[in-house]
Every structure is written in structure tokens, then in C-alpha cells.
């Protein structure tokens, strides 16, 4: 893969082409499948298409509590009385309906043969052993037809889908007790920097707490991956090489934070180059810009920038779709929603910008401090607004909005 081909005039890759180039460089990691019970399937990735061996519902059934009738036995006028010939609660098999009679029936119970409508009980009067029809119905009324939800033989879910509770319920409705899913993708996260101290320890001069480690860990779990390594790495080539080697032994993907600029304290680039291959990219994105992509043997690696907001945004824009491709997912990146801006951008930028914004009265409000170190902006916001390079935005102009829940799925 050559970045030179895709780089634009200013030597920077555009966001879309950077994402596509990354996606083209990876393939689903492990396409084998393992069965899991329905109650363990939520959030897993479906490995095979699922077919319904039965129709749902399997038979015509009543949508109401009421009386099953043959409309031929009714007249246009209300007041017809019919003897009640059977009682059909849910879960019972009815007998065919005798002509000139009605059957007492409950929601979900099978409609008896010969009946062609159900009259809701509110439109009837129960008499002793008989029922008076107060409001006539048309044929087919209040009957849920066999196969109305799912046809027998239909594909109900396709491979690559991340299973939601409603997907699992649909599989249950056709009687499938276990689902074939992919093995969870294993991800290692390494936070580089001599200044990093774990939360809970006292800060010394020049030190900061590691927030990128917990951020990356939370994001990879949200996307449905297993966290196999999470550590802080000192800014020395030995520590970096050691951490990378042990991560590569266990992980399907390595994510690092920091250490990928061009300063002499940035060891990730040199360490990966000596152990495998690496390209350092400048992407025309704000916040963000430096991103590293490489391989340690078979294991791909994405080097994310150290500034917490840059890390967050570049994770969402670049690492998340790569993870989804490695997982074998059917959808890799969300479609934005067009939403009017409530903010103004009067200084056109050279890079595509992703502002932390919040929806308020149908418009996007921008957090006042958009610095790449201002993590509070990501907590305050609902998502990101995309401002194209060179664009001026006035309040009311429609921009592309990506909610955080659309970006982390
Ligand atoms: P770097 O990319 O290593 O030059 O880091 C850029 C900025 O991000 C510096 O201000 C770092 O202190 C900060 N930073 C790097 N790693 C972390 C981390 N794990 N948690 C919080 N801030 C970090
Ligand atoms: Mg650093």
C-alpha cells in the first residue's frame, strides 16, 4: 500500500480515502463459527445466514379477544345471535367451526377452520350460551395470517450482523436455540508516554493520568471485542518493543496511543519499523492528523495520536471501521444525518474538521472549546459534525452529523 498514490497536493490524505485504504488493507480475521445459546448471543457477530424452517405465525390466529365466526352466517344488520359452540384459549387446538355458530376465542389462539373473521368482544354481547353480534365485520377481520411475520424458508438474519436483542428474539420465534457466531476479535491497547500515571496514583511533576488507556479499552469493548492487553509503555525503544511483541503474540489487532509524531520521544514508529512494517500517515483531519498503520508479523497495528480528543475522533473515523472489517461485520461505517448547524465557522480550514456538537432544538450546538486536549467536549457532546475543508458554515446551513451511538456500534 502506498500512501503517495492517495495523498493530495498538500501531502495529506483525505479522510474518506484514508479510511478506504485502511479497509482495503485488512480482511475478516477469523471466519470460523461457534454456537452460543440465545442468552449469550447479544452483541456477538452472526457467522452464517439464518433460515426459518417454520412460518411465523405458523397458523392463522386471533388478534383479539372475541368471537370467531363465518361472515356468511351474519347479516348486514346488527343483532344476529349465534350459539357459542366452542371455547378456544391460546395454546389449544380448535375443532372446525360448526356453521351457524360462533367460537369464543382469545388473542393468539388458532382461528378454527371454517371461521373467516374474529369479532372483538367489545362489539358483542355475551348471552347465556349465545352471543349477540352488535357490529358486523368483514371477512379476514382481526385474523393474523400464517406467515405474516416470517415465511417458511425465508432468510431472517444475514452473516456479519451484530446481534441485538430483537434479532435474537426473531431467531427464537422460528425455534432456533443456538446461534452461530464468530469468535470475538482480540485487541491489545498500549498507551505510550513517560508522563503517564494510572488513576489512583499521585501525580509527580509533569505527570498526567492515563485517560487514553481506559478510553481505548471502553471503545473496543463497546464494538464487541475482547480486550487482551492493556498497558502503559514508557518512552524507550526497549519498553516499546517488548510491549509490542507481547501484544502481537495474543492480539488480532494492536492499538497504540501517542508516540507517533516526529519528536525524538516518539518511539512507536521506530520500534514497529524494526519489528515489522509501518507507514506514518498525515490525514487531513482535525482533530487528528498523524496516524500510523502497520503490521507486526500477521497482526495489524493502528497508532493513534496521543491527544485524547484526537484519539477519540480518529478511533471513531478510522480504527472502528477497521475493527468491524476484521470482525467480519456487514456494516463498516455509518451514514451521517443532515442536520442544520446552530453554530458558525467563519475561518475555512485546510483539514476536514469534526466538531463536538450537541443536538438542541433541531440544531447542532458546538462545544465552545474544541481543543484536541479538551476531553470534556466529548462528554458534553452527542456526536460529531463534519465541516469540510475550505467550508464556511453559517447558522442554518445543513451539515453532516454522526451521533456517538451511530459511530460506536
Ligand atoms: P504524543 O502523541 O505522545 O506526543 O502525545 C500528545 C499529547 O497527548 C501529550 O500532551 C500527551 O501528554 C497526551 N497524551 C498522550 N498519551 C496520553 C494518555 N494515555 N492519556 C492522556 N493523555 C495522553
Ligand atoms: Mg508521547
Coordinates of N, CA and C in Angstrom, one line a residue, residues 194-387:
X194 N 6.0 8.6 28.9 CA 6.7 8.6 30.2 C 5.9 9.4 31.2
X195 N 5.0 10.3 30.7 CA 4.3 11.1 31.7 C 3.1 10.5 32.3
X196 N 2.8 9.2 31.8 CA 1.5 8.6 32.2 C 1.6 7.9 33.6
X197 N 0.6 8.2 34.4 CA 0.4 7.6 35.7 C -1.0 7.0 35.8
X198 N -1.2 5.8 36.3 CA -2.6 5.3 36.4 C -3.4 6.1 37.4
X199 N -4.7 6.3 37.1 CA -5.6 6.9 38.1 C -5.5 6.2 39.4
X200 N -5.5 6.9 40.5 CA -5.3 6.2 41.8 C -3.9 6.5 42.4
X201 N -3.0 6.8 41.5 CA -1.6 7.1 42.0 C -1.5 8.7 42.0
X202 N -0.6 9.2 42.9 CA -0.4 10.6 43.0 C 0.5 11.1 41.8
X203 N 0.1 12.2 41.3 CA 0.9 12.8 40.2 C 2.2 13.4 40.6
X204 N 3.3 13.1 40.0 CA 4.5 13.9 40.3 C 4.6 15.0 39.3
X205 N 5.7 15.8 39.4 CA 5.9 16.9 38.4 C 5.8 16.4 37.0
X206 N 5.1 17.2 36.2 CA 5.0 16.9 34.8 C 4.2 15.6 34.4
X207 N 3.6 15.0 35.4 CA 2.9 13.7 35.1 C 1.4 14.0 34.9
X208 N 0.7 13.1 34.1 CA -0.7 13.1 33.9 C -1.3 11.7 34.1
X209 N -2.6 11.7 34.4 CA -3.2 10.4 34.4 C -3.5 9.8 33.0
X210 N -3.3 8.5 32.9 CA -3.6 7.9 31.6 C -5.1 7.8 31.4
X211 N -5.6 8.6 30.5 CA -7.1 8.5 30.1 C -7.3 7.8 28.8
X212 N -6.2 7.7 28.0 CA -6.4 7.0 26.7 C -6.6 5.5 26.8
X213 N -5.8 5.0 27.8 CA -5.9 3.5 28.0 C -7.4 3.1 28.3
X214 N -8.0 3.7 29.3 CA -9.4 3.4 29.6 C -10.4 3.8 28.4
X215 N -10.0 4.8 27.7 CA -10.9 5.2 26.5 C -10.8 4.1 25.5
X216 N -9.6 3.7 25.1 CA -9.5 2.7 24.1 C -10.1 1.4 24.5
X217 N -9.9 1.0 25.8 CA -10.5 -0.2 26.4 C -12.0 -0.2 26.3
X218 N -12.6 0.9 26.7 CA -14.1 1.0 26.6 C -14.6 0.9 25.2
X219 N -13.9 1.6 24.3 CA -14.4 1.6 22.9 C -14.3 0.3 22.3
X220 N -13.2 -0.5 22.5 CA -13.1 -1.8 21.8 C -14.1 -2.7 22.4
X221 N -14.4 -2.6 23.7 CA -15.5 -3.5 24.3 C -16.8 -3.1 23.7
X222 N -17.1 -1.8 23.6 CA -18.4 -1.4 23.0 C -18.6 -1.9 21.6
X223 N -17.5 -2.1 20.9 CA -17.7 -2.6 19.5 C -17.8 -4.1 19.5
X224 N -17.7 -4.7 20.7 CA -17.9 -6.2 20.7 C -16.6 -7.0 20.7
X225 N -15.5 -6.4 21.1 CA -14.2 -7.1 21.0 C -13.8 -7.5 22.4
X226 N -12.8 -8.4 22.5 CA -12.2 -8.8 23.8 C -10.9 -8.0 23.9
X227 N -10.7 -7.5 25.1 CA -9.5 -6.7 25.4 C -8.5 -7.7 26.0
X228 N -7.4 -8.0 25.3 CA -6.5 -9.0 25.7 C -5.2 -8.4 26.4
X229 N -5.0 -7.1 26.2 CA -3.8 -6.5 26.8 C -4.2 -5.0 27.0
X230 N -3.8 -4.5 28.1 CA -4.0 -3.0 28.3 C -2.9 -2.6 29.2
X231 N -1.9 -1.8 28.6 CA -0.8 -1.4 29.5 C -0.3 -0.1 29.0
X232 N 0.5 0.5 30.0 CA 1.2 1.8 29.7 C 2.6 1.4 29.3
X233 N 3.2 2.2 28.4 CA 4.5 1.8 27.9 C 5.4 3.1 28.0
X234 N 6.5 2.9 28.6 CA 7.5 4.0 28.8 C 8.1 4.4 27.4
X235 N 8.5 5.6 27.3 CA 9.1 6.1 26.0 C 10.6 5.7 25.9
X236 N 10.8 4.4 25.8 CA 12.1 3.9 25.4 C 11.9 2.8 24.3
X237 N 12.9 2.6 23.5 CA 12.7 1.7 22.4 C 12.5 0.3 23.0
X238 N 13.3 0.0 24.1 CA 13.2 -1.4 24.6 C 11.8 -1.7 25.1
X239 N 11.2 -0.7 26.0 CA 9.9 -1.0 26.5 C 8.9 -1.1 25.4
X240 N 9.0 -0.2 24.4 CA 8.0 -0.2 23.3 C 8.1 -1.6 22.5
X241 N 9.3 -2.0 22.2 CA 9.5 -3.3 21.5 C 8.9 -4.4 22.3
X242 N 9.2 -4.5 23.6 CA 8.8 -5.6 24.4 C 7.2 -5.6 24.5
X243 N 6.6 -4.4 24.7 CA 5.2 -4.4 24.8 C 4.5 -4.8 23.5
X244 N 5.1 -4.3 22.4 CA 4.5 -4.7 21.1 C 4.6 -6.2 20.8
X245 N 5.8 -6.7 21.1 CA 6.0 -8.2 20.9 C 5.0 -9.0 21.7
X246 N 4.8 -8.7 23.0 CA 3.8 -9.5 23.7 C 2.4 -9.3 23.3
X247 N 2.1 -8.0 22.9 CA 0.7 -7.8 22.3 C 0.5 -8.6 21.1
X248 N 1.5 -8.6 20.2 CA 1.3 -9.3 18.9 C 1.1 -10.8 19.1
X249 N 1.6 -11.3 20.2 CA 1.5 -12.8 20.4 C 0.0 -13.1 20.7
X250 N -0.7 -12.2 21.3 CA -2.1 -12.6 21.7 C -3.2 -11.9 20.9
X251 N -2.9 -10.8 20.2 CA -4.0 -10.0 19.7 C -4.2 -10.1 18.2
X252 N -5.4 -9.9 17.8 CA -5.7 -9.8 16.3 C -5.5 -8.4 15.8
X253 N -5.4 -7.4 16.7 CA -5.2 -6.0 16.3 C -4.5 -5.3 17.5
X254 N -3.6 -4.5 17.2 CA -2.9 -3.7 18.3 C -3.3 -2.2 18.1
X255 N -3.7 -1.6 19.1 CA -4.0 -0.1 19.1 C -3.0 0.5 20.0
X256 N -2.3 1.6 19.6 CA -1.4 2.3 20.5 C -1.9 3.8 20.5
X257 N -1.6 4.4 21.6 CA -1.8 5.9 21.7 C -0.5 6.6 21.9
X258 N -0.4 7.7 21.2 CA 0.8 8.6 21.4 C 2.0 8.0 20.7
X259 N 3.0 8.9 20.7 CA 4.3 8.4 20.2 C 4.4 8.2 18.7
X260 N 3.5 8.8 18.0 CA 3.6 8.6 16.5 C 3.8 9.9 15.8
X261 N 4.2 11.0 16.5 CA 4.5 12.2 15.8 C 6.0 12.1 15.4
X262 N 6.7 13.2 15.2 CA 8.0 13.0 14.7 C 9.1 13.5 15.7
X263 N 8.6 13.7 17.0 CA 9.5 14.1 18.0 C 10.5 13.0 18.4
X264 N 11.6 13.3 19.0 CA 12.6 12.3 19.4 C 12.1 11.3 20.5
X265 N 11.0 11.8 21.2 CA 10.4 10.9 22.2 C 9.4 9.9 21.6
X266 N 9.2 10.0 20.3 CA 8.2 9.1 19.7 C 8.8 7.8 19.2
X267 N 8.7 6.8 20.0 CA 9.4 5.5 19.8 C 8.6 4.5 19.0
X268 N 7.3 4.7 19.0 CA 6.4 3.7 18.4 C 6.8 3.4 16.9
X269 N 7.0 4.5 16.2 CA 7.3 4.3 14.8 C 8.6 3.5 14.6
X270 N 9.7 3.9 15.3 CA 11.0 3.2 15.1 C 10.8 1.8 15.6
X271 N 10.1 1.5 16.7 CA 10.0 0.2 17.2 C 9.3 -0.7 16.2
X272 N 8.2 -0.2 15.7 CA 7.5 -1.1 14.7 C 8.3 -1.3 13.4
X273 N 8.9 -0.3 13.0 CA 9.7 -0.4 11.8 C 10.8 -1.5 12.0
X274 N 11.3 -1.6 13.2 CA 12.4 -2.6 13.4 C 11.8 -4.0 13.6
X275 N 10.5 -4.1 14.0 CA 9.9 -5.4 14.2 C 9.0 -5.8 13.1
X276 N 8.5 -4.9 12.3 CA 7.6 -5.2 11.2 C 7.6 -4.1 10.2
X277 N 6.4 -3.7 9.8 CA 6.3 -2.6 8.8 C 5.4 -1.5 9.3
X278 N 5.6 -0.3 8.9 CA 4.8 0.8 9.4 C 4.8 1.9 8.3
X279 N 3.6 2.5 8.2 CA 3.5 3.8 7.4 C 2.9 4.8 8.3
X280 N 3.5 6.0 8.3 CA 3.0 7.1 9.1 C 2.2 8.0 8.1
X281 N 1.0 8.2 8.5 CA 0.1 9.0 7.6 C -0.2 10.4 8.2
X282 N -0.3 11.3 7.3 CA -0.8 12.6 7.7 C -2.2 12.7 7.0
X283 N -3.2 12.7 7.8 CA -4.6 12.7 7.3 C -5.1 14.1 7.5
X284 N -5.8 14.6 6.5 CA -6.3 16.0 6.5 C -7.6 16.0 7.4
X285 N -7.4 15.8 8.7 CA -8.5 15.7 9.6 C -8.1 16.5 10.9
X286 N -9.1 17.2 11.4 CA -8.9 17.9 12.7 C -10.1 17.6 13.6
X287 N -9.9 17.2 14.8 CA -8.6 16.8 15.4 C -8.0 15.5 14.9
X288 N -6.7 15.3 14.9 CA -6.2 14.1 14.4 C -4.9 14.3 13.8
X289 N -4.9 14.1 12.5 CA -3.7 14.2 11.6 C -2.7 13.1 11.6
X290 N -1.8 12.9 12.6 CA -0.9 11.8 12.5 C -1.6 10.5 12.8
X291 N -1.4 9.4 12.0 CA -2.0 8.1 12.3 C -0.9 7.1 11.7
X292 N -0.7 6.1 12.4 CA 0.3 5.1 11.9 C -0.5 3.8 11.6
X293 N -0.1 3.1 10.6 CA -0.7 1.8 10.3 C 0.4 0.9 9.9
X294 N 0.4 -0.3 10.5 CA 1.5 -1.2 10.2 C 1.1 -2.6 10.5
X295 N 2.1 -3.5 10.5 CA 1.9 -4.9 10.8 C 3.1 -5.4 11.6
X296 N 2.8 -6.2 12.6 CA 3.8 -7.0 13.3 C 3.6 -8.4 13.0
X297 N 4.3 -9.0 12.1 CA 4.0 -10.3 11.5 C 2.6 -10.2 10.9
X298 N 1.7 -11.0 11.4 CA 0.4 -11.0 10.8 C -0.6 -10.0 11.5
X299 N -0.1 -9.4 12.5 CA -1.0 -8.6 13.4 C -1.0 -7.2 12.9
X300 N -2.2 -6.6 12.5 CA -2.2 -5.2 12.1 C -2.1 -4.3 13.3
X301 N -1.6 -3.1 13.1 CA -1.5 -2.2 14.2 C -1.9 -0.8 13.7
X302 N -2.7 -0.1 14.6 CA -3.0 1.3 14.3 C -2.5 2.1 15.4
X303 N -1.7 3.1 15.0 CA -1.1 4.0 16.0 C -1.9 5.3 16.0
X304 N -2.6 5.5 17.1 CA -3.5 6.7 17.2 C -2.8 7.8 17.9
X305 N -3.1 9.1 17.6 CA -2.5 10.2 18.3 C -2.7 10.2 19.8
X306 N -1.8 10.9 20.5 CA -1.9 10.9 22.0 C -2.9 11.9 22.6
X307 N -3.2 13.0 21.9 CA -4.1 13.9 22.5 C -5.5 13.2 22.6
X308 N -6.1 13.3 23.7 CA -7.3 12.4 24.0 C -8.4 12.6 23.0
X309 N -8.7 13.9 22.6 CA -9.8 14.1 21.7 C -9.4 13.6 20.3
X310 N -8.2 13.8 19.9 CA -7.7 13.3 18.6 C -7.8 11.8 18.6
X311 N -7.4 11.2 19.7 CA -7.5 9.7 19.8 C -9.0 9.3 19.6
X312 N -9.9 9.9 20.3 CA -11.3 9.6 20.3 C -11.8 9.7 18.8
X313 N -11.5 10.8 18.2 CA -12.1 11.1 16.9 C -11.5 10.1 15.8
X314 N -10.1 10.0 15.9 CA -9.5 9.1 14.9 C -9.9 7.6 15.1
X315 N -10.1 7.3 16.4 CA -10.6 5.9 16.6 C -12.0 5.7 15.9
X316 N -12.9 6.7 16.1 CA -14.2 6.6 15.5 C -14.2 6.6 14.0
X317 N -13.3 7.4 13.4 CA -13.3 7.6 12.0 C -12.5 6.5 11.3
X318 N -11.5 6.0 11.9 CA -10.6 5.1 11.2 C -10.4 3.7 11.9
X319 N -10.2 3.7 13.2 CA -9.9 2.4 13.8 C -11.2 1.6 13.9
X320 N -12.4 2.2 14.2 CA -13.6 1.5 14.4 C -14.0 0.7 13.1
X321 N -14.0 1.4 11.9 CA -14.3 0.6 10.7 C -13.3 -0.5 10.4
X322 N -12.0 -0.3 10.7 CA -11.1 -1.4 10.5 C -11.4 -2.6 11.4
X323 N -11.8 -2.3 12.7 CA -12.1 -3.3 13.6 C -13.4 -4.1 13.1
X324 N -14.3 -3.3 12.6 CA -15.5 -4.0 12.1 C -15.2 -4.9 10.9
X325 N -14.3 -4.4 10.0 CA -13.9 -5.3 8.9 C -13.3 -6.6 9.4
X326 N -12.4 -6.4 10.4 CA -11.7 -7.6 10.9 C -12.7 -8.5 11.6
X327 N -13.7 -8.0 12.2 CA -14.8 -8.8 12.8 C -15.6 -9.5 11.8
X328 N -15.6 -9.1 10.5 CA -16.5 -9.6 9.5 C -17.9 -9.0 9.5
X329 N -18.0 -7.8 9.9 CA -19.3 -7.1 10.0 C -19.8 -6.8 8.7
X330 N -21.2 -6.6 8.6 CA -21.8 -6.3 7.4 C -21.8 -4.8 7.1
X331 N -21.8 -4.0 8.2 CA -21.7 -2.5 8.0 C -20.5 -2.0 8.6
X332 N -19.7 -1.2 7.9 CA -18.4 -0.7 8.4 C -18.4 0.7 8.9
X333 N -19.3 1.5 8.3 CA -19.3 2.9 8.7 C -20.7 3.5 8.6
X334 N -21.1 4.3 9.5 CA -22.5 4.8 9.5 C -22.7 5.9 8.4
X335 N -23.9 6.1 8.1 CA -24.3 7.2 7.2 C -24.6 8.4 8.1
X336 N -24.1 9.6 7.7 CA -24.4 10.7 8.5 C -25.9 11.2 8.4
X337 N -26.3 12.0 9.3 CA -27.7 12.6 9.2 C -27.5 14.1 8.9
X338 N -28.2 14.6 7.9 CA -28.1 16.0 7.6 C -28.9 16.8 8.7
X339 N -28.2 17.7 9.4 CA -28.8 18.5 10.5 C -28.4 20.0 10.3
X340 N -29.3 20.9 10.5 CA -28.8 22.3 10.4 C -27.9 22.7 11.6
X341 N -26.9 23.4 11.2 CA -25.9 23.9 12.2 C -26.6 25.1 13.0
X342 N -26.2 25.1 14.3 CA -26.6 26.2 15.1 C -25.4 27.1 15.4
X343 N -24.3 26.7 14.8 CA -23.0 27.4 15.1 C -22.5 28.0 13.8
X344 N -21.4 28.7 14.0 CA -20.8 29.4 12.8 C -19.4 29.0 12.7
X345 N -18.9 28.8 11.5 CA -17.5 28.6 11.2 C -17.1 29.6 10.1
X346 N -16.4 30.7 10.5 CA -16.1 31.7 9.5 C -14.7 31.6 9.1
X347 N -13.8 30.7 9.7 CA -12.5 30.6 9.2 C -12.3 29.2 8.5
X348 N -12.4 29.2 7.1 CA -12.3 27.9 6.5 C -10.9 27.2 6.8
X349 N -11.0 25.9 7.1 CA -9.7 25.2 7.5 C -9.2 24.4 6.3
X350 N -7.9 24.0 6.5 CA -7.3 23.2 5.4 C -7.7 21.7 5.6
X351 N -8.1 21.4 6.8 CA -8.4 20.0 7.1 C -9.9 19.8 7.3
X352 N -10.5 18.7 7.0 CA -11.9 18.4 7.4 C -12.0 18.4 8.9
X353 N -12.9 19.1 9.4 CA -13.0 19.2 10.9 C -14.2 18.4 11.5
X354 N -14.0 17.8 12.6 CA -15.1 17.1 13.3 C -15.3 17.8 14.6
X355 N -16.3 18.6 14.7 CA -16.6 19.3 15.9 C -17.5 18.5 16.8
X356 N -17.2 18.6 18.1 CA -18.0 18.0 19.1 C -19.2 18.9 19.3
X357 N -20.4 18.3 19.0 CA -21.7 19.0 18.9 C -22.8 18.3 19.7
X358 N -23.8 19.0 20.0 CA -24.9 18.5 20.7 C -26.2 19.0 20.0
X359 N -27.2 18.1 19.9 CA -28.5 18.4 19.3 C -29.3 19.2 20.3
X360 N -29.8 20.4 19.9 CA -30.6 21.2 20.7 C -31.6 21.9 19.8
X361 N -32.9 21.6 20.1 CA -34.0 22.2 19.3 C -33.8 22.1 17.8
X362 N -33.4 20.8 17.4 CA -33.3 20.5 16.0 C -32.0 21.1 15.3
X363 N -31.1 21.8 16.1 CA -29.9 22.3 15.5 C -28.7 21.8 16.3
X364 N -27.5 21.9 15.7 CA -26.3 21.4 16.4 C -25.6 22.6 17.0
X365 N -25.4 22.4 18.3 CA -24.7 23.4 19.1 C -23.2 22.9 19.2
X366 N -22.2 23.7 19.1 CA -20.8 23.3 19.2 C -20.3 23.6 20.6
X367 N -19.5 22.7 21.1 CA -18.8 22.9 22.4 C -17.9 24.1 22.2
X368 N -17.9 25.1 23.2 CA -17.1 26.3 22.9 C -15.6 26.0 22.8
X369 N -15.1 25.0 23.5 CA -13.6 24.7 23.4 C -13.4 23.5 22.6
X370 N -12.8 23.6 21.4 CA -12.7 22.5 20.5 C -11.2 22.0 20.5
X371 N -10.4 22.3 21.5 CA -9.0 21.8 21.5 C -8.9 20.3 21.6
X372 N -7.8 19.8 21.0 CA -7.7 18.3 21.0 C -7.4 17.7 22.3
X373 N -7.1 18.6 23.3 CA -6.9 18.0 24.7 C -8.1 18.1 25.6
X374 N -9.2 18.8 25.1 CA -10.4 19.1 25.9 C -11.4 17.9 25.9
X375 N -11.1 16.9 26.7 CA -11.9 15.7 26.7 C -13.3 16.0 27.2
X376 N -13.5 17.0 28.0 CA -14.9 17.4 28.4 C -15.8 17.6 27.2
X377 N -15.2 18.1 26.1 CA -16.1 18.3 24.9 C -16.7 17.0 24.4
X378 N -16.0 15.9 24.6 CA -16.6 14.6 24.1 C -17.6 14.1 25.1
X379 N -17.5 14.5 26.3 CA -18.5 14.1 27.3 C -19.8 14.9 27.2
X380 N -19.6 16.2 26.9 CA -20.7 17.1 26.7 C -21.5 16.8 25.5
X381 N -20.8 16.4 24.4 CA -21.4 16.3 23.1 C -22.2 15.0 22.9
X382 N -23.1 15.0 21.9 CA -23.9 13.8 21.4 C -23.2 13.2 20.2
X383 N -22.3 13.9 19.6 CA -21.7 13.4 18.4 C -20.8 14.4 17.7
X384 N -20.5 14.1 16.4 CA -19.6 14.9 15.7 C -20.2 15.5 14.5
X385 N -19.9 16.8 14.2 CA -20.4 17.5 13.0 C -19.2 17.6 12.1
X386 N -19.4 17.2 10.8 CA -18.4 17.3 9.8 C -18.4 18.6 9.1
X387 N -17.2 19.3 9.2 CA -17.1 20.6 8.5 C -16.1 20.4 7.4

